Amino acid sequence: MKRSARVGAVVGGVLLGAFVVVAVAGSLHGSPTELVGAPLEPPSGAHPFGTDSLGRDLLARTGQGARASALMALGAVGASLAVAVPLGMASGWRAGGWFDAATMRVIETTQVVPPLILVLLLLGAAGPTATTLGPVELTPGTRIALCLAVAFVPFFARVARSATIAERRAPYLAELQRLGVGRLELAVGELLPNVVPVLAGQALLALAIVIFAEGGLSFLGLGVPPPAPTLGGLVAEAGGQLLGAAWWCALVPGIVLVAGITGLNLAADATVAAVATRSTRNVP
Amino acid sequence: MTGFLLRRAGALVLTVVLALAGLFALMEAAPGDPSDNFGAVVVADPEARAAIEAQRGLDASAPARFRAFLADALRGDLGTSYFDGSDVASSIGAAAPVSLELGLLALVLVVAPGAALGALAARRRGRPAELAVSVASLLAVSMPSYWLAVLALVVVGERWPELVPGAGGYVAFADDPVANLRTMVLPAIIVGLGAFALVARAVAASLGPALDEDDATFARACGLPERTVTWRIAGRRAAPGVLSVAGLAVGGLVTGAVLVESVFQLPGLGQLLVTAFTRGDLPVALGGTLVTAALLLGVNLLVDAAIVLLDPRVARSRSNLPGATS
């Protein structure tokens, strides 16, 4: 790996570490909804991030928000991968076949609007009331995570598909098939391990985008409803009240948000670079 | 060339019809009934409710309503708002110029400089300039526009209130061009940051290797100035790679507008869409989405045409339609 890529990876790791520390420390610091001090206290020993306009501790709120963002990102990306990877691999296995053609057409159709607008549409269609999926009642957070997951399926399916197409050309797959190895075994045992590294970088990038998008939805008032704190919601509260003197209300949650997104972007870049180095080294 | 573009346009029409069907299905799947949103007097009275449903064609079967929806959409009739009964197409027409101005300002102020910085990074590989550009684009892509917008409002708005459009403080360009531009510059810069990063990275990634190609080396050996080598020789080779992110960049501008317009109270498409989604006003939301989709599809078609003009081989290989792979 190049030196600049290594530095990037280290900086990304530090930023992600800081995000996790804030999430854990904030969750341990106290209740995010209890009124613990005077409104708009500047940062101090008792309240390291200060208090908000109602006198709630901002470290506890930021920490809870960071934890909620991280959980939502992991859930949404995990659910999306679970659907998209089999879909993309099935598509790429017979690239150009009818299944591939149909899947790609549907995927292209969902990509005619930017992902954020797709998520807004899905949320709009899901309606404002509590949704039930069969016997399970979905909390607002789960519903938003599911909508984000759906919006990422086209993206991951495309990546999995093109990685599969690239790997399908390798002669060993045809040889193994001739030896009588089953298709499912080939797909899971041979193809998947070669698709996963390509997906890893994209999944990290998607985590960054989900954290950004979840913040955006909360910011627009379409995310997890108050009083549960979210990073985007905290920024929106600060903006709504135009707290010129209380700079920390908008600055601190935003910095945590930026640390998380930057860290994930750097980690994604480092992973992509590492995978590229690995694959060039393997080629004779 | 023409055949290729016709094929692309044909695929595009199919995509548009599929997208419209998807939007219609979403509207059908949404809980509640369109007539729930009429005035309370109407909702409570079954007879009045049935009359309005019949008047608006809401009592027809789903396929019949889809045909009507499709025909209306193709004629430019996007229905009326559930919320206040206003015409969706004219609301969009009123909001579009604001977003268009924001987007154009972002292109000029942020995205074009992004391309120039990307070219700088490509020419100074391994030097501090490249590092500076990559750090700048990383920060631009990592700082959420809604956070920057709030900071701008709080910090800049506190000291120089005339630079930000305050609540209801939007001034139309036609009324006062100077005041309009003064308040639109800051939002436009924030809207453009995502596209800035995308374009700077794409230019650096495509132009860098192109400057090392044999034709560029040969041109240099012949004594052509570096400026000519960059723009005429390597630039031509790098252009398709840069153009292929244009759709994403425009998508980024749209996303930025959606998030930023509501902070600065700019009465553009983004604010229209967000208001529609918060109120559950599906006709307005769908109309706004359709306009966005039309914009992106149009940009993609133009990009396809430009790529074919630059490299006619693309049109001959049927399987390698841009966008069909990866």
XYZ file of C-alpha atoms in Angstrom:
610
model
C 0.000 0.000 0.000
C 1.194 3.517 -0.759
C 2.225 5.712 2.144
C -0.630 8.185 1.591
C -3.117 5.283 1.634
C -1.664 4.043 4.944
C -1.918 7.514 6.493
C -5.505 7.726 5.260
C -6.338 4.389 6.852
C -4.843 5.438 10.189
C -6.656 8.806 10.208
C -9.893 7.012 9.277
C -9.395 4.536 12.116
C -8.803 7.351 14.611
C -11.931 9.227 13.477
C -14.075 6.093 13.680
C -12.604 5.406 17.114
C -13.557 8.918 18.231
C -17.101 8.367 16.933
C -17.401 5.124 18.914
C -15.935 6.758 22.050
C -18.518 9.556 21.885
C -21.315 7.035 21.287
C -20.265 4.915 24.292
C -19.354 7.809 26.619
C -22.564 9.664 25.771
C -24.698 6.586 26.363
C -23.054 6.123 29.789
C -23.131 9.826 30.663
C -26.797 9.980 31.582
C -30.306 10.319 30.257
C -30.629 12.097 26.923
C -34.094 13.452 27.719
C -33.788 14.458 31.404
C -33.463 18.161 32.210
C -30.165 18.304 34.068
C -29.106 21.949 33.951
C -29.908 25.463 32.859
C -30.741 25.922 29.168
C -27.790 26.627 26.860
C -24.972 26.118 29.360
C -21.620 26.259 27.567
C -19.388 23.157 27.749
C -18.139 22.494 31.293
C -16.831 19.648 33.452
C -20.299 18.385 34.354
C -21.619 18.783 30.794
C -18.610 18.385 28.458
C -20.686 19.251 25.369
C -22.873 21.846 27.131
C -26.662 21.745 27.348
C -29.350 22.375 24.738
C -32.137 24.943 24.738
C -34.196 22.906 27.228
C -31.283 22.139 29.559
C -30.711 18.554 28.418
C -27.153 17.221 28.458
C -25.729 17.454 24.945
C -23.075 14.750 25.445
C -25.755 12.233 26.399
C -27.913 13.323 23.458
C -25.049 13.281 20.961
C -23.898 9.884 22.223
C -27.378 8.390 21.930
C -27.738 9.941 18.497
C -24.403 8.545 17.346
C -25.351 5.099 18.648
C -28.715 5.268 16.882
C -27.035 6.363 13.619
C -24.462 3.568 13.820
C -27.068 0.881 14.560
C -29.311 2.118 11.784
C -26.409 2.174 9.310
C -25.315 -1.358 10.207
C -28.893 -2.655 10.073
C -29.733 -0.975 6.772
C -26.503 -2.009 5.021
C -26.713 -5.558 6.403
C -30.322 -6.009 5.270
C -29.524 -4.508 1.885
C -26.532 -6.809 1.342
C -28.575 -9.862 2.356
C -30.984 -9.179 -0.518
C -28.682 -7.587 -3.072
C -25.755 -10.019 -3.067
C -27.741 -13.164 -4.014
C -29.670 -11.064 -6.549
C -26.554 -9.572 -8.134
C -24.719 -12.892 -8.187
C -27.682 -14.680 -9.789
C -27.809 -11.872 -12.359
C -24.099 -11.985 -13.100
C -23.964 -15.787 -13.294
C -25.894 -15.696 -16.557
C -25.160 -12.152 -17.663
C -27.348 -11.325 -20.654
C -29.986 -13.941 -19.791
C -33.638 -13.135 -19.207
C -33.291 -12.965 -15.416
C -30.338 -10.602 -15.733
C -32.169 -8.437 -18.277
C -35.278 -8.186 -16.116
C -33.323 -7.447 -12.930
C -31.174 -4.824 -14.581
C -34.194 -3.091 -16.087
C -35.872 -2.836 -12.682
C -32.607 -1.642 -11.123
C -32.102 1.016 -13.795
C -35.657 2.189 -13.188
C -35.105 2.700 -9.463
C -31.988 4.678 -10.260
C -33.781 7.406 -12.197
C -34.127 9.413 -8.985
C -31.367 10.241 -6.496
C -31.305 7.736 -3.589
C -32.412 10.290 -0.999
C -35.561 11.062 -2.995
C -36.205 7.336 -3.437
C -36.030 6.938 0.350
C -38.403 9.897 0.813
C -40.828 8.293 -1.660
C -40.689 4.913 0.078
C -41.204 6.560 3.465
C -44.060 8.599 2.023
C -45.728 5.478 0.660
C -45.254 3.679 3.979
C -47.361 6.420 5.529
C -47.021 8.273 8.809
C -48.811 5.708 10.962
C -47.219 2.672 12.629
C -46.612 0.009 10.015
C -46.997 -3.701 10.525
C -45.130 -6.241 8.428
C -47.075 -9.433 8.986
C -47.140 -10.046 12.738
C -44.228 -7.714 13.450
C -44.901 -4.087 14.278
C -42.179 -1.836 12.923
C -40.794 0.975 15.026
C -40.117 4.223 13.118
C -36.385 3.485 13.264
C -36.765 0.024 11.743
C -39.014 1.413 9.037
C -36.483 4.062 8.072
C -33.678 1.470 8.110
C -35.747 -0.776 5.815
C -36.443 2.072 3.372
C -32.729 2.931 3.309
C -31.936 -0.773 2.790
C -34.293 -0.946 -0.196
C -32.708 2.166 -1.691
C -29.257 0.543 -1.540
C -30.272 -2.784 -3.114
C -29.729 -1.560 -6.720
C -26.279 -0.236 -5.835
C -25.034 -3.432 -4.136
C -26.690 -5.692 -6.706
C -24.765 -3.908 -9.464
C -21.468 -4.255 -7.616
C -22.088 -7.951 -6.878
C -23.153 -8.516 -10.482
C -20.073 -6.961 -12.057
C -17.742 -8.721 -9.579
C -19.465 -12.014 -10.460
C -19.140 -11.364 -14.199
C -15.428 -10.623 -13.770
C -14.855 -13.783 -11.719
C -16.990 -15.961 -14.008
C -14.376 -15.523 -16.740
C -11.756 -17.341 -14.618
C -11.154 -20.797 -16.137
C -11.158 -22.611 -12.783
C -14.920 -22.202 -12.409
C -15.656 -24.004 -15.666
C -13.176 -26.747 -14.714
C -14.760 -27.255 -11.306
C -18.191 -27.362 -12.930
C -16.933 -30.041 -15.328
C -15.672 -32.023 -12.342
C -19.238 -32.109 -11.090
C -19.170 -29.449 -8.376
C -22.711 -28.185 -7.840
C -23.718 -24.663 -8.795
C -24.719 -23.620 -5.290
C -21.436 -24.930 -3.905
C -19.517 -23.046 -6.593
C -21.437 -19.843 -5.917
C -21.049 -19.954 -2.137
C -17.653 -21.661 -1.865
C -15.721 -20.144 -4.773
C -17.530 -17.109 -6.150
C -18.674 -15.450 -2.911
C -15.172 -15.231 -1.342
C -14.060 -13.342 -4.453
C -17.074 -11.036 -4.517
C -16.913 -10.095 -0.811
C -13.641 -8.083 -0.964
C -15.031 -5.984 -3.823
C -18.204 -5.400 -1.820
C -16.366 -4.558 1.407
C -15.180 -1.133 0.266
C -18.584 -0.298 -1.181
C -20.310 -1.425 2.023
C -18.145 0.944 4.092
C -18.991 3.747 1.667
C -22.673 2.849 2.016
C -22.396 3.039 5.827
C -21.105 6.601 5.412
C -23.964 7.452 3.052
C -26.583 5.939 5.391
C -25.279 7.972 8.333
C -25.421 11.076 6.117
C -28.911 10.202 4.844
C -30.331 9.303 8.258
C -29.068 12.649 9.521
C -30.685 14.320 6.516
C -34.039 12.622 7.109
C -34.023 13.553 10.805
C -32.971 17.028 9.787
C -35.990 17.334 7.484
C -38.226 16.077 10.304
C -38.906 12.804 8.482
C -36.587 10.626 10.565
C -36.896 9.047 14.009
C -39.382 11.279 15.861
C -38.380 13.302 18.962
C -37.623 13.126 21.851
C -35.225 10.337 20.756
C -32.037 12.160 19.803
C -30.424 11.703 16.392
C -27.376 13.501 15.037
C -29.347 15.102 12.193
C -32.146 16.012 14.584
C -29.717 17.743 16.951
C -28.319 19.832 14.088
C -31.863 20.689 12.985
C -32.888 21.743 16.515
C -29.872 24.031 16.712
C -30.650 25.488 13.281
C -34.334 25.973 14.016
C -33.576 28.155 17.011
C -30.824 30.196 15.358
C -28.563 29.927 18.368
C -25.855 32.351 17.329
C -24.345 32.618 20.804
C -24.771 28.942 21.669
C -22.406 27.767 18.927
C -21.849 24.341 20.495
C -25.427 23.186 19.845
C -24.889 23.022 16.078
C -21.134 22.537 16.047
C -20.599 19.586 18.400
C -23.150 17.051 17.068
C -22.111 18.060 13.545
C -18.433 17.406 14.250
C -19.278 13.933 15.560
C -21.345 13.340 12.418
C -18.489 14.532 10.184
C -15.973 12.379 12.107
C -18.094 9.282 11.504
C -18.666 9.994 7.809
C -15.041 10.981 7.125
C -13.752 7.942 9.006
C -15.969 5.601 6.993
C -15.000 7.292 3.708
C -11.303 6.895 4.521
C -11.822 3.281 5.588
C -13.663 2.652 2.298
C -10.810 4.211 0.278
C -8.226 2.159 2.187
C -10.195 -1.077 1.641
C -10.593 -0.395 -2.076
C -6.846 0.324 -2.348
C -5.952 -2.821 -0.374
C -8.206 -5.009 -2.545
C -6.741 -3.477 -5.714
C -3.177 -4.129 -4.480
C -4.082 -7.701 -3.583
C -5.645 -8.464 -6.951
C -2.729 -6.970 -8.943
C -0.296 -9.001 -6.838
C -2.177 -12.240 -7.579
C -2.151 -11.695 -11.325
C 1.054 -13.180 -12.766
C -24.506 7.091 -34.113
C -28.164 7.957 -34.784
C -29.204 4.317 -34.423
C -27.342 4.067 -31.149
C -28.997 7.176 -29.752
C -32.412 5.975 -30.931
C -31.830 2.674 -29.100
C -30.828 4.577 -25.958
C -33.869 6.830 -26.266
C -36.082 3.744 -26.720
C -34.659 2.172 -23.560
C -35.239 5.508 -21.859
C -38.928 5.599 -22.796
C -39.306 2.089 -21.386
C -37.566 3.194 -18.189
C -39.860 6.207 -17.880
C -42.989 4.053 -18.288
C -41.633 1.531 -15.743
C -40.813 4.366 -13.352
C -44.314 5.817 -13.737
C -45.781 2.357 -13.066
C -43.580 2.077 -9.978
C -44.700 5.500 -8.724
C -48.339 4.614 -9.366
C -47.896 1.319 -7.470
C -46.332 3.194 -4.556
C -49.287 5.565 -4.489
C -51.699 2.609 -4.506
C -49.771 0.863 -1.731
C -49.788 3.941 0.484
C -52.198 3.564 3.382
C -55.300 5.733 3.394
C -57.411 7.012 0.552
C -56.826 10.155 -1.514
C -60.293 11.294 -0.494
C -59.264 11.264 3.207
C -57.400 14.448 2.448
C -60.368 16.454 1.189
C -61.924 19.028 3.466
C -63.527 17.749 6.666
C -67.018 18.655 5.396
C -66.507 16.371 2.390
C -64.865 13.488 4.278
C -67.698 13.290 6.811
C -70.438 13.236 4.157
C -70.508 9.951 2.181
C -72.521 11.485 -0.675
C -70.242 14.472 -1.170
C -67.260 12.172 -0.904
C -68.589 9.856 -3.617
C -69.405 12.845 -5.821
C -65.880 14.234 -5.616
C -64.393 10.775 -6.139
C -66.480 10.402 -9.293
C -65.546 13.910 -10.425
C -61.834 13.194 -10.066
C -62.105 9.679 -11.521
C -61.046 8.085 -8.244
C -63.804 5.454 -8.388
C -62.511 3.797 -11.584
C -60.601 0.496 -11.578
C -56.843 0.515 -10.957
C -55.810 -0.184 -14.612
C -58.170 2.534 -15.860
C -56.758 4.992 -13.333
C -53.206 4.066 -14.355
C -54.037 4.761 -18.015
C -55.509 8.110 -17.036
C -52.488 8.867 -14.823
C -50.101 7.988 -17.659
C -52.009 10.050 -20.230
C -52.186 13.031 -17.860
C -48.503 12.808 -16.978
C -47.513 12.690 -20.659
C -49.634 15.762 -21.337
C -47.906 17.568 -18.472
C -50.922 17.437 -16.183
C -49.597 16.253 -12.829
C -52.860 16.518 -10.915
C -53.770 18.751 -7.994
C -52.360 18.960 -4.489
C -54.240 16.989 -1.812
C -53.442 19.750 0.573
C -54.719 22.930 -1.040
C -56.029 21.796 -4.436
C -53.455 23.851 -6.342
C -52.241 22.658 -9.732
C -49.077 20.562 -9.292
C -47.563 21.462 -12.665
C -47.852 25.204 -12.009
C -46.435 24.876 -8.468
C -43.465 23.081 -10.012
C -43.195 25.733 -12.709
C -43.061 28.440 -10.042
C -40.457 26.600 -7.955
C -38.192 25.351 -10.741
C -36.432 28.669 -11.560
C -35.193 29.014 -7.953
C -33.641 25.526 -7.992
C -32.314 26.027 -11.493
C -30.558 29.222 -10.434
C -29.138 27.447 -7.380
C -27.890 24.586 -9.556
C -26.350 26.844 -12.201
C -24.634 28.987 -9.560
C -23.291 25.800 -7.948
C -21.976 24.626 -11.332
C -20.162 27.896 -11.973
C -18.930 28.586 -8.435
C -18.050 25.089 -7.202
C -18.260 22.300 -9.770
C -16.213 23.996 -12.527
C -13.437 24.921 -10.067
C -13.626 21.304 -8.890
C -12.792 20.132 -12.408
C -9.883 22.587 -12.554
C -8.563 21.364 -9.192
C -8.889 17.758 -10.363
C -6.769 18.612 -13.415
C -4.231 20.299 -11.140
C -4.053 17.160 -8.977
C -3.571 14.998 -12.088
C -0.653 17.125 -13.264
C 1.023 17.294 -9.847
C 0.762 13.660 -8.820
C 2.704 12.806 -5.682
C 3.152 16.486 -4.835
C 1.480 18.534 -2.065
C -1.076 19.942 -4.547
C -2.518 16.469 -5.146
C -2.756 15.798 -1.421
C -4.463 19.161 -0.852
C -7.049 18.443 -3.560
C -7.787 14.972 -2.230
C -8.179 16.254 1.334
C -10.462 19.045 0.074
C -12.659 16.611 -1.832
C -12.773 14.199 1.123
C -13.965 17.011 3.400
C -16.437 18.244 0.796
C -18.019 14.811 0.532
C -17.954 14.150 4.288
C -19.465 17.360 5.606
C -23.239 17.049 5.355
C -24.739 19.964 3.461
C -27.507 20.383 6.040
C -24.918 20.856 8.803
C -22.914 23.385 6.783
C -26.131 25.210 5.946
C -27.030 25.511 9.629
C -23.513 26.655 10.497
C -23.662 29.222 7.695
C -27.000 30.444 8.966
C -25.796 30.649 12.572
C -22.273 31.973 12.039
C -22.483 34.057 8.865
C -26.083 35.058 9.471
C -25.117 36.418 12.885
C -22.378 38.683 11.570
C -23.444 39.476 8.000
C -27.216 38.925 7.909
C -27.413 40.405 4.409
C -25.489 37.401 2.991
C -28.056 34.741 3.910
C -31.699 34.568 2.911
C -33.507 34.677 6.253
C -37.024 33.464 6.965
C -39.154 34.595 4.033
C -36.227 36.734 2.905
C -35.899 35.216 -0.555
C -35.685 37.900 -3.221
C -36.505 36.944 -6.805
C -33.822 37.677 -9.385
C -36.282 39.722 -11.437
C -37.083 41.969 -8.444
C -33.541 42.744 -7.304
C -30.697 40.908 -9.071
C -28.014 42.148 -6.679
C -29.821 41.129 -3.497
C -30.790 37.827 -5.104
C -27.222 36.922 -6.042
C -25.831 38.123 -2.706
C -28.095 35.732 -0.804
C -27.885 32.815 -3.252
C -24.095 32.469 -3.394
C -23.657 30.838 0.013
C -26.477 28.267 -0.441
C -25.185 27.491 -3.948
C -21.672 26.793 -2.656
C -23.056 24.389 -0.046
C -25.335 22.681 -2.581
C -22.421 22.134 -4.948
C -19.925 20.563 -2.523
C -20.936 16.936 -3.144
C -20.714 17.372 -6.923
C -17.437 19.262 -6.440
C -15.829 16.248 -4.759
C -17.218 13.822 -7.321
C -16.003 15.845 -10.300
C -12.579 16.677 -8.811
C -11.982 12.976 -8.108
C -13.228 11.854 -11.516
C -10.995 14.367 -13.352
C -7.949 13.417 -11.265
C -8.590 9.681 -11.739
C -9.170 9.888 -15.516
C -6.679 12.596 -16.480
C -3.785 11.272 -14.386
C -3.285 7.991 -16.304
C -4.124 9.705 -19.617
C -1.156 12.059 -19.145
C 1.130 9.001 -19.018
C -0.180 7.445 -22.243
C 2.062 7.104 -25.290
C 0.214 9.768 -27.275
C 0.738 12.336 -24.511
C 4.428 11.431 -24.194
C 4.831 11.629 -27.972
C 3.131 15.029 -28.118
C 5.444 16.270 -25.373
C 8.476 14.898 -27.256
C 7.306 16.808 -30.332
C 7.519 19.971 -28.264
C 3.816 20.688 -27.733
C 3.281 22.848 -24.659
C 1.994 21.011 -21.563
C -1.257 22.983 -21.696
C -2.036 21.617 -25.162
C -1.047 18.090 -24.124
C -3.367 18.229 -21.115
C -6.424 19.612 -22.850
C -6.154 18.390 -26.452
C -4.495 14.965 -26.110
C -5.011 13.597 -22.597
C -8.238 15.544 -22.057
C -9.921 13.810 -24.963
C -8.981 10.417 -23.567
C -10.124 11.355 -20.048
C -13.419 12.992 -21.072
C -15.658 9.867 -21.147
C -14.554 8.915 -17.622
C -15.421 12.400 -16.385
C -18.697 12.608 -18.313
C -19.871 9.290 -16.883
C -20.176 10.854 -13.413
C -22.282 13.754 -14.734
C -25.541 11.969 -13.901
C -24.327 11.308 -10.354
C -23.151 14.906 -10.030
C -26.549 16.276 -11.077
C -28.152 13.808 -8.650
C -25.877 15.214 -5.957
C -26.976 18.750 -6.798
C -30.635 17.698 -6.538
C -30.035 16.013 -3.159
C -28.164 19.100 -1.992
C -31.019 21.340 -3.086
C -33.563 19.183 -1.242
C -31.590 19.437 1.994
C -30.370 23.024 1.735
C -33.387 24.875 0.350
C -35.459 24.142 3.434
C -32.738 25.534 5.730
C -32.520 28.824 3.845
C -36.259 29.026 3.125
C -35.684 29.141 -0.625
C -38.989 28.457 -2.414
C -37.495 25.949 -4.894
C -38.259 22.391 -5.966
C -36.391 20.932 -2.990
C -38.532 22.795 -0.504
C -41.671 21.924 -2.493
C -40.746 18.225 -2.342
C -39.891 18.246 1.357
C -43.092 20.091 2.246
C -45.067 17.601 0.155
C -43.449 14.625 1.875
C -43.952 16.062 5.362
C -47.638 16.682 4.643
C -48.185 13.365 2.853
C -49.176 15.301 -0.272
C -48.541 12.510 -2.793
C -49.461 14.268 -6.076
C -46.967 17.067 -5.401
C -44.338 14.577 -4.197
C -44.764 12.395 -7.288
C -44.786 15.388 -9.633
C -41.566 16.724 -8.133
C -39.981 13.279 -8.322
C -40.967 12.976 -11.981
C -39.342 16.299 -12.814
C -36.162 15.170 -11.039
C -36.212 11.858 -12.919
C -36.740 13.642 -16.252
C -33.775 15.914 -15.494
C -31.475 12.990 -14.642
C -32.579 10.935 -17.651
C -32.073 13.918 -19.955
C -28.573 14.489 -18.580
C -27.749 10.801 -19.023
C -28.937 10.836 -22.641
C -26.809 13.913 -23.378
C -23.830 12.231 -21.741
C -24.347 9.108 -23.863
C -24.424 11.274 -26.989
C -21.269 13.135 -25.945
C -19.415 9.892 -25.188
C -20.320 8.485 -28.609
C -19.150 11.694 -30.283
C -15.825 11.405 -28.476
C -15.397 7.671 -29.073
C -17.548 6.230 -31.885
C -16.434 2.688 -30.997
C -18.892 2.763 -28.101
C -21.864 2.899 -30.493
C -20.651 -0.125 -32.450
C -20.280 -2.478 -29.507
C -23.862 -3.242 -28.550
C -22.967 -4.916 -25.305
C -20.928 -2.026 -23.969
C -23.654 0.554 -23.630
C -22.478 3.096 -21.110
C -24.229 2.449 -17.872
C -25.197 -1.093 -18.864
C -22.241 -2.566 -17.037
C -20.718 -2.015 -13.607
